PDB file of C-alpha atoms and ligand atoms in Angstrom:
ATOM      1  CA  UNK A   1      -9.618 -20.262 -25.917  1.00  0.00           C
ATOM      2  CA  UNK A   2      -9.112 -18.235 -23.086  1.00  0.00           C
ATOM      3  CA  UNK A   3      -5.833 -16.687 -22.237  1.00  0.00           C
ATOM      4  CA  UNK A   4      -4.284 -15.895 -18.539  1.00  0.00           C
ATOM      5  CA  UNK A   5      -2.360 -11.956 -18.914  1.00  0.00           C
ATOM      6  CA  UNK A   6      -0.204 -12.489 -15.640  1.00  0.00           C
ATOM      7  CA  UNK A   7       1.153  -8.423 -14.284  1.00  0.00           C
ATOM      8  CA  UNK A   8       2.671  -7.789 -11.824  1.00  0.00           C
ATOM      9  CA  UNK A   9       5.068  -4.080 -10.729  1.00  0.00           C
ATOM     10  CA  UNK A  10       8.250  -5.705 -10.028  1.00  0.00           C
ATOM     11  CA  UNK A  11      10.439  -8.351 -10.993  1.00  0.00           C
ATOM     12  CA  UNK A  12      11.536  -9.492  -8.032  1.00  0.00           C
ATOM     13  CA  UNK A  13       7.614 -10.071  -7.844  1.00  0.00           C
ATOM     14  CA  UNK A  14       7.030 -12.176 -11.207  1.00  0.00           C
ATOM     15  CA  UNK A  15      11.288 -13.888 -11.032  1.00  0.00           C
ATOM     16  CA  UNK A  16      10.522 -17.328 -12.051  1.00  0.00           C
ATOM     17  CA  UNK A  17       7.445 -17.216 -14.306  1.00  0.00           C
ATOM     18  CA  UNK A  18       8.733 -15.647 -17.351  1.00  0.00           C
ATOM     19  CA  UNK A  19      12.121 -18.312 -17.386  1.00  0.00           C
ATOM     20  CA  UNK A  20       9.670 -20.700 -16.416  1.00  0.00           C
ATOM     21  CA  UNK A  21       7.146 -19.605 -19.652  1.00  0.00           C
ATOM     22  CA  UNK A  22       7.377 -22.628 -22.636  1.00  0.00           C
ATOM     23  CA  UNK A  23       8.008 -21.345 -26.405  1.00  0.00           C
ATOM     24  CA  UNK A  24       8.003 -17.486 -24.897  1.00  0.00           C
ATOM     25  CA  UNK A  25       7.518 -14.759 -27.417  1.00  0.00           C
ATOM     26  CA  UNK A  26       9.152 -10.979 -26.212  1.00  0.00           C
ATOM     27  CA  UNK A  27       7.295  -8.113 -27.013  1.00  0.00           C
ATOM     28  CA  UNK A  28       7.903  -4.201 -26.723  1.00  0.00           C
ATOM     29  CA  UNK A  29       5.058  -1.954 -26.314  1.00  0.00           C
ATOM     30  CA  UNK A  30       4.404   1.393 -23.715  1.00  0.00           C
ATOM     31  CA  UNK A  31       7.641   0.290 -21.596  1.00  0.00           C
ATOM     32  CA  UNK A  32       6.770  -2.519 -20.211  1.00  0.00           C
ATOM     33  CA  UNK A  33       7.815  -5.881 -22.282  1.00  0.00           C
ATOM     34  CA  UNK A  34       4.787  -8.654 -22.513  1.00  0.00           C
ATOM     35  CA  UNK A  35       6.094 -12.429 -22.940  1.00  0.00           C
ATOM     36  CA  UNK A  36       4.126 -14.244 -24.076  1.00  0.00           C
ATOM     37  CA  UNK A  37       3.330 -18.598 -23.855  1.00  0.00           C
ATOM     38  CA  UNK A  38       2.693 -21.211 -22.070  1.00  0.00           C
ATOM     39  CA  UNK A  39       3.217 -22.538 -18.017  1.00  0.00           C
ATOM     40  CA  UNK A  40       2.489 -25.215 -17.128  1.00  0.00           C
ATOM     41  CA  UNK A  41      -0.235 -25.595 -20.007  1.00  0.00           C
ATOM     42  CA  UNK A  42      -2.127 -22.305 -19.590  1.00  0.00           C
ATOM     43  CA  UNK A  43      -1.824 -19.739 -22.873  1.00  0.00           C
ATOM     44  CA  UNK A  44       0.066 -16.582 -21.286  1.00  0.00           C
ATOM     45  CA  UNK A  45       1.042 -12.930 -21.112  1.00  0.00           C
ATOM     46  CA  UNK A  46       3.155 -11.849 -18.116  1.00  0.00           C
ATOM     47  CA  UNK A  47       3.848  -8.276 -17.847  1.00  0.00           C
ATOM     48  CA  UNK A  48       5.522  -6.211 -15.608  1.00  0.00           C
ATOM     49  CA  UNK A  49       3.940  -3.158 -15.120  1.00  0.00           C
ATOM     50  CA  UNK A  50       5.790  -0.496 -13.319  1.00  0.00           C
ATOM     51  CA  UNK A  51       4.387   0.181 -10.687  1.00  0.00           C
ATOM     52  CA  UNK A  52       1.106   2.759  -8.744  1.00  0.00           C
ATOM     53  CA  UNK A  53      -2.433   3.047 -10.396  1.00  0.00           C
ATOM     54  CA  UNK A  54      -1.641   4.761 -14.630  1.00  0.00           C
ATOM     55  CA  UNK A  55       0.778   2.249 -14.800  1.00  0.00           C
ATOM     56  CA  UNK A  56      -1.238  -0.702 -14.213  1.00  0.00           C
ATOM     57  CA  UNK A  57      -4.228   0.294 -15.513  1.00  0.00           C
ATOM     58  CA  UNK A  58      -2.162   1.132 -18.395  1.00  0.00           C
ATOM     59  CA  UNK A  59      -0.779  -2.016 -18.725  1.00  0.00           C
ATOM     60  CA  UNK A  60      -4.332  -4.167 -18.149  1.00  0.00           C
ATOM     61  CA  UNK A  61      -5.656  -2.471 -21.348  1.00  0.00           C
ATOM     62  CA  UNK A  62      -3.466  -3.374 -23.068  1.00  0.00           C
ATOM     63  CA  UNK A  63      -3.360  -6.928 -21.535  1.00  0.00           C
ATOM     64  CA  UNK A  64      -7.012  -7.207 -23.172  1.00  0.00           C
ATOM     65  CA  UNK A  65      -6.848  -4.660 -25.963  1.00  0.00           C
ATOM     66  CA  UNK A  66      -3.241  -5.641 -27.871  1.00  0.00           C
ATOM     67  CA  UNK A  67      -2.350  -9.340 -26.378  1.00  0.00           C
ATOM     68  CA  UNK A  68      -5.946 -10.944 -26.659  1.00  0.00           C
ATOM     69  CA  UNK A  69      -5.925 -12.082 -22.570  1.00  0.00           C
ATOM     70  CA  UNK A  70      -9.342 -12.893 -21.396  1.00  0.00           C
ATOM     71  CA  UNK A  71      -8.900 -12.609 -17.280  1.00  0.00           C
ATOM     72  CA  UNK A  72      -5.938 -10.923 -15.396  1.00  0.00           C
ATOM     73  CA  UNK A  73      -4.129 -12.769 -12.337  1.00  0.00           C
ATOM     74  CA  UNK A  74      -2.157  -9.648 -10.842  1.00  0.00           C
ATOM     75  CA  UNK A  75       0.087 -10.895  -7.910  1.00  0.00           C
ATOM     76  CA  UNK A  76       2.641  -8.626  -6.158  1.00  0.00           C
ATOM     77  CA  UNK A  77       3.552  -7.821  -2.175  1.00  0.00           C
ATOM     78  CA  UNK A  78       1.466  -6.019   0.013  1.00  0.00           C
ATOM     79  CA  UNK A  79       1.092  -3.854   3.446  1.00  0.00           C
ATOM     80  CA  UNK A  80      -0.911  -5.302   5.941  1.00  0.00           C
ATOM     81  CA  UNK A  81      -3.792  -3.172   6.962  1.00  0.00           C
ATOM     82  CA  UNK A  82      -5.380  -5.312  10.220  1.00  0.00           C
ATOM     83  CA  UNK A  83      -3.878  -6.546  12.680  1.00  0.00           C
ATOM     84  CA  UNK A  84      -4.281 -10.410  11.722  1.00  0.00           C
ATOM     85  CA  UNK A  85      -2.902  -9.781   8.153  1.00  0.00           C
ATOM     86  CA  UNK A  86       1.232 -10.899   9.719  1.00  0.00           C
ATOM     87  CA  UNK A  87       4.308 -10.377   7.266  1.00  0.00           C
ATOM     88  CA  UNK A  88       4.857 -13.851   4.993  1.00  0.00           C
ATOM     89  CA  UNK A  89       0.794 -14.105   5.005  1.00  0.00           C
ATOM     90  CA  UNK A  90      -0.962 -13.975   1.986  1.00  0.00           C
ATOM     91  CA  UNK A  91      -4.487 -11.812   1.061  1.00  0.00           C
ATOM     92  CA  UNK A  92      -6.231 -12.426  -2.014  1.00  0.00           C
ATOM     93  CA  UNK A  93      -8.575  -9.812  -2.740  1.00  0.00           C
ATOM     94  CA  UNK A  94     -12.847 -10.113  -2.378  1.00  0.00           C
ATOM     95  CA  UNK A  95     -13.434  -6.246  -3.681  1.00  0.00           C
ATOM     96  CA  UNK A  96     -10.872  -4.003  -3.923  1.00  0.00           C
ATOM     97  CA  UNK A  97     -10.857   0.360  -3.101  1.00  0.00           C
ATOM     98  CA  UNK A  98      -8.942   2.919  -4.717  1.00  0.00           C
ATOM     99  CA  UNK A  99      -8.381   4.719  -0.897  1.00  0.00           C
ATOM    100  CA  UNK A 100      -7.430   8.357  -2.362  1.00  0.00           C
ATOM    101  CA  UNK A 101     -10.082   8.276  -4.886  1.00  0.00           C
ATOM    102  CA  UNK A 102     -12.410  11.645  -3.756  1.00  0.00           C
ATOM    103  CA  UNK A 103     -14.569  13.483  -5.504  1.00  0.00           C
ATOM    104  CA  UNK A 104     -16.765  14.649  -2.585  1.00  0.00           C
ATOM    105  CA  UNK A 105     -19.132  16.771  -3.455  1.00  0.00           C
ATOM    106  CA  UNK A 106     -19.878  14.976  -6.291  1.00  0.00           C
ATOM    107  CA  UNK A 107     -19.235  11.577  -5.234  1.00  0.00           C
ATOM    108  CA  UNK A 108     -19.031   9.566  -2.033  1.00  0.00           C
ATOM    109  CA  UNK A 109     -15.417   9.573  -0.862  1.00  0.00           C
ATOM    110  CA  UNK A 110     -14.217   6.103  -2.510  1.00  0.00           C
ATOM    111  CA  UNK A 111     -16.206   5.612  -5.558  1.00  0.00           C
ATOM    112  CA  UNK A 112     -15.806   5.599  -8.398  1.00  0.00           C
ATOM    113  CA  UNK A 113     -17.410   8.317  -9.802  1.00  0.00           C
ATOM    114  CA  UNK A 114     -20.160   7.051 -13.670  1.00  0.00           C
ATOM    115  CA  UNK A 115     -19.155   3.601 -12.288  1.00  0.00           C
ATOM    116  CA  UNK A 116     -21.306   3.189  -9.101  1.00  0.00           C
ATOM    117  CA  UNK A 117     -18.854   1.873  -6.833  1.00  0.00           C
ATOM    118  CA  UNK A 118     -16.571   2.229  -4.552  1.00  0.00           C
ATOM    119  CA  UNK A 119     -15.762  -1.501  -4.227  1.00  0.00           C
ATOM    120  CA  UNK A 120     -14.903  -3.395  -6.541  1.00  0.00           C
ATOM    121  CA  UNK A 121     -15.485  -7.268  -6.444  1.00  0.00           C
ATOM    122  CA  UNK A 122     -13.184  -9.309  -7.930  1.00  0.00           C
ATOM    123  CA  UNK A 123     -13.448 -12.767  -9.911  1.00  0.00           C
ATOM    124  CA  UNK A 124     -15.238 -15.035  -7.386  1.00  0.00           C
ATOM    125  CA  UNK A 125     -14.424 -18.546  -9.824  1.00  0.00           C
ATOM    126  CA  UNK A 126     -10.788 -17.480 -10.339  1.00  0.00           C
ATOM    127  CA  UNK A 127     -10.729 -16.113  -6.703  1.00  0.00           C
ATOM    128  CA  UNK A 128     -11.218 -19.227  -5.286  1.00  0.00           C
ATOM    129  CA  UNK A 129      -9.120 -20.983  -7.524  1.00  0.00           C
ATOM    130  CA  UNK A 130      -6.366 -18.728  -6.598  1.00  0.00           C
ATOM    131  CA  UNK A 131      -7.016 -19.889  -3.339  1.00  0.00           C
ATOM    132  CA  UNK A 132      -6.828 -22.701  -3.650  1.00  0.00           C
ATOM    133  CA  UNK A 133      -3.472 -23.146  -5.058  1.00  0.00           C
ATOM    134  CA  UNK A 134      -2.504 -20.451  -2.371  1.00  0.00           C
ATOM    135  CA  UNK A 135      -3.537 -22.401   0.663  1.00  0.00           C
ATOM    136  CA  UNK A 136      -2.165 -25.688  -0.824  1.00  0.00           C
ATOM    137  CA  UNK A 137       1.087 -23.739  -0.953  1.00  0.00           C
ATOM    138  CA  UNK A 138       1.367 -22.555   2.382  1.00  0.00           C
ATOM    139  CA  UNK A 139       1.098 -25.211   3.687  1.00  0.00           C
ATOM    140  CA  UNK A 140       4.843 -25.448   3.464  1.00  0.00           C
ATOM    141  CA  UNK A 141       5.185 -22.081   4.511  1.00  0.00           C
ATOM    142  CA  UNK A 142       4.555 -22.440   8.192  1.00  0.00           C
ATOM    143  CA  UNK A 143       2.615 -20.462  10.044  1.00  0.00           C
ATOM    144  CA  UNK A 144       1.740 -17.754   7.042  1.00  0.00           C
ATOM    145  CA  UNK A 145      -2.389 -17.797   6.782  1.00  0.00           C
ATOM    146  CA  UNK A 146      -4.189 -17.370   4.010  1.00  0.00           C
ATOM    147  CA  UNK A 147      -7.317 -13.953   4.298  1.00  0.00           C
ATOM    148  CA  UNK A 148      -9.851 -12.897   2.354  1.00  0.00           C
ATOM    149  CA  UNK A 149     -11.274  -9.459   1.742  1.00  0.00           C
ATOM    150  CA  UNK A 150     -11.021  -6.016   1.128  1.00  0.00           C
ATOM    151  CA  UNK A 151      -7.877  -4.844  -0.335  1.00  0.00           C
ATOM    152  CA  UNK A 152      -6.863  -0.589  -0.931  1.00  0.00           C
ATOM    153  CA  UNK A 153      -4.938   0.499  -3.245  1.00  0.00           C
ATOM    154  CA  UNK A 154      -3.462   4.763  -3.619  1.00  0.00           C
ATOM    155  CA  UNK A 155      -0.315   6.039  -4.960  1.00  0.00           C
ATOM    156  CA  UNK A 156       1.603   5.666  -2.250  1.00  0.00           C
ATOM    157  CA  UNK A 157       3.843   4.242  -0.554  1.00  0.00           C
ATOM    158  CA  UNK A 158       1.998   3.693   3.744  1.00  0.00           C
ATOM    159  CA  UNK A 159       4.379   3.736   5.860  1.00  0.00           C
ATOM    160  CA  UNK A 160       2.094   5.960   8.758  1.00  0.00           C
ATOM    161  CA  UNK A 161       0.687   3.895  11.148  1.00  0.00           C
ATOM    162  CA  UNK A 162      -1.374   7.612  12.033  1.00  0.00           C
ATOM    163  CA  UNK A 163      -1.946   7.240   7.762  1.00  0.00           C
ATOM    164  CA  UNK A 164      -2.760   3.620   8.199  1.00  0.00           C
ATOM    165  CA  UNK A 165      -5.039   4.115  11.146  1.00  0.00           C
ATOM    166  CA  UNK A 166      -7.553   6.837   9.358  1.00  0.00           C
ATOM    167  CA  UNK A 167      -7.690   4.481   6.146  1.00  0.00           C
ATOM    168  CA  UNK A 168      -9.020   1.580   7.836  1.00  0.00           C
ATOM    169  CA  UNK A 169     -11.246   3.623  10.121  1.00  0.00           C
ATOM    170  CA  UNK A 170     -12.732   4.915   7.001  1.00  0.00           C
ATOM    171  CA  UNK A 171     -12.516   1.255   5.272  1.00  0.00           C
ATOM    172  CA  UNK A 172     -14.265  -0.431   7.211  1.00  0.00           C
ATOM    173  CA  UNK A 173     -12.386  -4.687   7.103  1.00  0.00           C
ATOM    174  CA  UNK A 174      -9.691  -3.417   4.922  1.00  0.00           C
ATOM    175  CA  UNK A 175      -6.664  -5.613   5.069  1.00  0.00           C
ATOM    176  CA  UNK A 176      -3.411  -4.888   3.280  1.00  0.00           C
ATOM    177  CA  UNK A 177      -2.832  -1.761   0.816  1.00  0.00           C
ATOM    178  CA  UNK A 178      -0.840  -1.536  -2.420  1.00  0.00           C
ATOM    179  CA  UNK A 179      -0.191   0.235  -5.446  1.00  0.00           C
ATOM    180  CA  UNK A 180      -2.248  -1.086  -8.782  1.00  0.00           C
ATOM    181  CA  UNK A 181      -4.710  -3.509  -7.983  1.00  0.00           C
ATOM    182  CA  UNK A 182      -8.514  -1.429  -7.907  1.00  0.00           C
ATOM    183  CA  UNK A 183      -7.076   0.139 -10.421  1.00  0.00           C
ATOM    184  CA  UNK A 184      -6.375  -3.557 -12.767  1.00  0.00           C
ATOM    185  CA  UNK A 185     -10.186  -3.910 -11.340  1.00  0.00           C
ATOM    186  CA  UNK A 186     -11.048  -0.721 -12.711  1.00  0.00           C
ATOM    187  CA  UNK A 187     -10.029  -1.199 -16.274  1.00  0.00           C
ATOM    188  CA  UNK A 188     -11.147  -5.366 -16.070  1.00  0.00           C
ATOM    189  CA  UNK A 189     -15.379  -3.951 -14.101  1.00  0.00           C
ATOM    190  CA  UNK A 190     -15.376  -1.558 -17.398  1.00  0.00           C
ATOM    191  CA  UNK A 191     -13.690  -3.898 -20.044  1.00  0.00           C
ATOM    192  CA  UNK A 192     -15.873  -7.119 -17.994  1.00  0.00           C
ATOM    193  CA  UNK A 193     -12.843  -9.034 -18.014  1.00  0.00           C
ATOM    194  CA  UNK A 194     -12.538 -11.558 -14.705  1.00  0.00           C
ATOM    195  CA  UNK A 195      -9.372 -10.805 -12.895  1.00  0.00           C
ATOM    196  CA  UNK A 196      -8.336 -11.474  -9.384  1.00  0.00           C
ATOM    197  CA  UNK A 197      -5.271  -9.798  -7.711  1.00  0.00           C
ATOM    198  CA  UNK A 198      -3.502 -11.954  -4.331  1.00  0.00           C
ATOM    199  CA  UNK A 199      -0.385 -10.248  -2.110  1.00  0.00           C
ATOM    200  CA  UNK A 200       2.064 -11.750  -0.043  1.00  0.00           C
ATOM    201  CA  UNK A 201       2.435  -9.556   3.555  1.00  0.00           C
ATOM    202  CA  UNK A 202       5.885  -7.278   2.951  1.00  0.00           C
ATOM    203  CA  UNK A 203       5.798  -4.482   6.296  1.00  0.00           C
ATOM    204  CA  UNK A 204       3.287  -2.641   8.655  1.00  0.00           C
ATOM    205  CA  UNK A 205       2.384  -0.274   6.069  1.00  0.00           C
ATOM    206  CA  UNK A 206       4.070   1.104   9.252  1.00  0.00           C
ATOM    207  CA  UNK A 207       7.237   4.073   9.684  1.00  0.00           C
ATOM    208  CA  UNK A 208       9.807   0.396   8.514  1.00  0.00           C
ATOM    209  CA  UNK A 209       7.341  -0.382   5.975  1.00  0.00           C
ATOM    210  CA  UNK A 210      10.627  -0.096   3.163  1.00  0.00           C
ATOM    211  CA  UNK A 211      12.687  -1.819   5.059  1.00  0.00           C
ATOM    212  CA  UNK A 212      11.015  -4.770   6.023  1.00  0.00           C
ATOM    213  CA  UNK A 213      10.054  -3.818   2.234  1.00  0.00           C
ATOM    214  CA  UNK A 214      12.883  -3.776   0.720  1.00  0.00           C
ATOM    215  CA  UNK A 215      14.528  -6.933   2.589  1.00  0.00           C
ATOM    216  CA  UNK A 216      11.123  -8.775   2.454  1.00  0.00           C
ATOM    217  CA  UNK A 217      10.910  -8.866  -2.235  1.00  0.00           C
ATOM    218  CA  UNK A 218      14.196 -10.164  -2.489  1.00  0.00           C
ATOM    219  CA  UNK A 219      13.618 -12.885  -0.233  1.00  0.00           C
ATOM    220  CA  UNK A 220       9.888 -14.222  -0.513  1.00  0.00           C
ATOM    221  CA  UNK A 221       7.975 -12.803  -3.000  1.00  0.00           C
ATOM    222  CA  UNK A 222       8.750 -14.498  -6.036  1.00  0.00           C
ATOM    223  CA  UNK A 223       9.482 -17.628  -4.190  1.00  0.00           C
ATOM    224  CA  UNK A 224       5.559 -17.494  -2.572  1.00  0.00           C
ATOM    225  CA  UNK A 225       4.525 -15.930  -6.500  1.00  0.00           C
ATOM    226  CA  UNK A 226       6.199 -18.709  -8.295  1.00  0.00           C
ATOM    227  CA  UNK A 227       4.491 -21.505  -6.225  1.00  0.00           C
ATOM    228  CA  UNK A 228       0.663 -20.583  -5.791  1.00  0.00           C
ATOM    229  CA  UNK A 229       0.721 -19.297  -9.481  1.00  0.00           C
ATOM    230  CA  UNK A 230       2.305 -22.844 -10.295  1.00  0.00           C
ATOM    231  CA  UNK A 231      -0.853 -24.332  -8.960  1.00  0.00           C
ATOM    232  CA  UNK A 232      -2.879 -21.895 -10.046  1.00  0.00           C
ATOM    233  CA  UNK A 233      -2.167 -23.612 -13.738  1.00  0.00           C
ATOM    234  CA  UNK A 234      -2.093 -26.909 -12.890  1.00  0.00           C
ATOM    235  CA  UNK A 235      -5.162 -26.904 -11.074  1.00  0.00           C
TER     236      UNK A 235
HETATM  237  N1  ADE B   1       3.176  -2.384  -1.112  1.00  0.00           N
HETATM  238  C1  ADE B   1       4.086  -2.919   0.156  1.00  0.00           C
HETATM  239  N2  ADE B   1       4.182  -3.287   1.074  1.00  0.00           N
HETATM  240  C2  ADE B   1       3.344  -1.793   0.951  1.00  0.00           C
HETATM  241  C3  ADE B   1       3.467   0.429   1.670  1.00  0.00           C
HETATM  242  N3  ADE B   1       3.262  -0.370   2.831  1.00  0.00           N
HETATM  243  N4  ADE B   1       2.011   1.413   1.093  1.00  0.00           N
HETATM  244  C4  ADE B   1       1.569   0.302  -0.448  1.00  0.00           C
HETATM  245  N5  ADE B   1       2.478  -0.193  -1.198  1.00  0.00           N
HETATM  246  C5  ADE B   1       2.628  -1.131  -0.701  1.00  0.00           C
END
């Protein structure tokens, strides 16, 4: 039986979904609240991971091992790392990199030691279904564009144009930066669980990122997450 785990870092990124759940059952464990129920007839478990790679990894592992999820969807906001990716656009990860991983000279920069991988691929079938759901949703948002490609995750809120430029030159094709996706990707890779990551762009990871982020998560993030996941579940 399939069971979808839905993770966001912050409440604003998932608002409405928990209220939309049928027959919700709440379980508190390890400083997280897991809500088990169904969303548009899809069996689901929704949880807030809190912020950062460790928080996200712990949440993903527990979703699988304790709550029996068979698939994981991460939804939230991100900073843009590409001039063509604008605030209000949506990015779906084709692969994810832990941009602060660096065990050189033992392993190449960015490679997750002993996995042989720097770029952790997301599940193509889930990502394509999600892209369909996002495209349909974005038809109602004038001018917002969907992108698919590389997302970078690290335990840093990027609010510095120089830092972002350095990351972009080290990681060709980087579309967005956030703080959890590649940690979920590693856990799912290691446990053999298909996953996808979708991020709405809240800021440009530059000097105004913090204020842009704060304004955006409050006003837009939850509406996007709700609309896209509704389409995803109904498909
Ligand atoms: N999430 C949203 N914006 C971000 C940024 N600029 N850096 C890291 N994570 C983010």
